[in-house]
Short mmCIF file of C-alpha atoms in Angstrom, two decimals:
data_model
loop_
_atom_site.label_atom_id
_atom_site.label_comp_id
_atom_site.label_asym_id
_atom_site.label_seq_id
_atom_site.Cartn_x
_atom_site.Cartn_y
_atom_site.Cartn_z
CA UNK A 765 4.22 3.94 19.59
CA UNK A 766 2.18 3.02 16.57
CA UNK A 767 2.94 -0.18 14.99
CA UNK A 768 2.37 0.09 11.43
CA UNK A 769 4.75 -2.92 10.78
CA UNK A 770 2.19 -4.98 12.63
CA UNK A 771 -0.67 -3.43 10.88
CA UNK A 772 0.74 -4.05 7.53
CA UNK A 773 0.62 -7.93 8.30
CA UNK A 774 -3.06 -7.72 9.40
CA UNK A 775 -3.91 -5.47 6.34
CA UNK A 776 -2.54 -8.06 4.06
CA UNK A 777 -4.46 -10.83 5.91
CA UNK A 778 -7.89 -8.60 5.77
CA UNK A 779 -7.57 -8.05 2.01
CA UNK A 780 -6.53 -11.59 1.25
CA UNK A 781 -9.71 -12.78 3.01
CA UNK A 782 -12.19 -10.29 2.75
CA UNK A 783 -11.73 -8.41 -0.72
CA UNK A 784 -15.48 -7.67 -0.92
CA UNK A 785 -15.92 -6.43 2.56
CA UNK A 786 -15.92 -2.62 2.53
CA UNK A 787 -15.25 -2.86 6.52
CA UNK A 788 -12.07 -4.55 5.65
CA UNK A 789 -11.07 -2.02 2.95
CA UNK A 790 -12.01 0.81 4.92
CA UNK A 791 -9.72 -0.43 8.01
CA UNK A 792 -6.72 -0.97 5.59
CA UNK A 793 -7.22 2.22 3.95
CA UNK A 794 -7.38 4.34 7.07
CA UNK A 795 -4.35 2.29 8.42
CA UNK A 796 -2.47 3.14 5.31
CA UNK A 797 -3.28 6.94 5.50
CA UNK A 798 -2.31 7.17 8.94
CA UNK A 799 1.03 5.53 8.39
CA UNK A 800 2.01 8.07 5.76
CA UNK A 801 0.97 5.95 2.52
CA UNK A 802 -1.98 7.75 1.01
CA UNK A 803 -1.40 6.46 -2.33
CA UNK A 804 -1.60 2.91 -1.14
CA UNK A 805 -4.63 3.93 0.74
CA UNK A 806 -6.06 5.12 -2.58
CA UNK A 807 -5.12 1.85 -4.20
CA UNK A 808 -6.81 -0.19 -1.38
CA UNK A 809 -9.97 1.87 -1.89
CA UNK A 810 -10.18 1.56 -5.85
CA UNK A 811 -9.33 -2.30 -5.58
CA UNK A 812 -12.58 -2.50 -3.59
CA UNK A 813 -14.32 -0.82 -6.71
CA UNK A 814 -13.20 -3.41 -9.28
CA UNK A 815 -14.87 -5.99 -7.13
CA UNK A 816 -17.98 -4.68 -8.10
CA UNK A 817 -20.33 -7.02 -10.39
CA UNK A 818 -21.96 -4.81 -13.16
CA UNK A 819 -24.65 -7.51 -13.45
CA UNK A 820 -25.81 -7.22 -9.95
CA UNK A 821 -25.92 -3.39 -10.10
CA UNK A 822 -23.69 -2.87 -7.20
CA UNK A 823 -21.17 -0.63 -8.95
CA UNK A 824 -23.00 2.70 -8.27
CA UNK A 825 -23.39 1.80 -4.58
CA UNK A 826 -19.66 0.73 -4.17
CA UNK A 827 -18.46 3.78 -6.44
CA UNK A 828 -20.29 6.00 -3.81
CA UNK A 829 -18.36 4.23 -0.68
CA UNK A 830 -15.10 4.61 -2.46
CA UNK A 831 -15.68 8.28 -2.81
CA UNK A 832 -16.35 8.62 0.71
CA UNK A 833 -13.21 6.62 1.72
CA UNK A 834 -11.17 8.59 -0.55
CA UNK A 835 -12.40 11.83 0.82
CA UNK A 836 -11.51 10.65 4.50
CA UNK A 837 -8.09 9.18 3.10
CA UNK A 838 -7.50 12.90 2.03
CA UNK A 839 -8.42 14.13 5.32
CA UNK A 840 -6.45 11.64 7.49
CA UNK A 841 -3.37 12.29 5.09
CA UNK A 842 -3.87 16.08 5.64
CA UNK A 843 -3.84 15.56 9.36
CA UNK A 844 -0.97 13.33 9.47
CA UNK A 845 1.03 16.05 7.62
CA UNK A 846 0.39 18.89 9.88
CA UNK A 847 0.88 16.80 13.00
CA UNK A 848 -2.64 16.34 13.78
CA UNK A 849 -2.57 12.63 14.43
#
């Protein structure tokens, strides 16, 4: 049995403490997608993109990471719909 209620609490903690850490964002987005909440997963991923500092020049790198993560979220959501996960 998957414990998505426990995962939701962990996700909130991760995002509150590590909003700039792509590993944390990825874990939360994957969890949301697997829980059947792909829109929330997309919101988490795009939220990471908003942390980009244009003066530091990291916007392009973050955008590329988010694009890959969104593709993964789509795949995970599709697998869940057809019973693959």
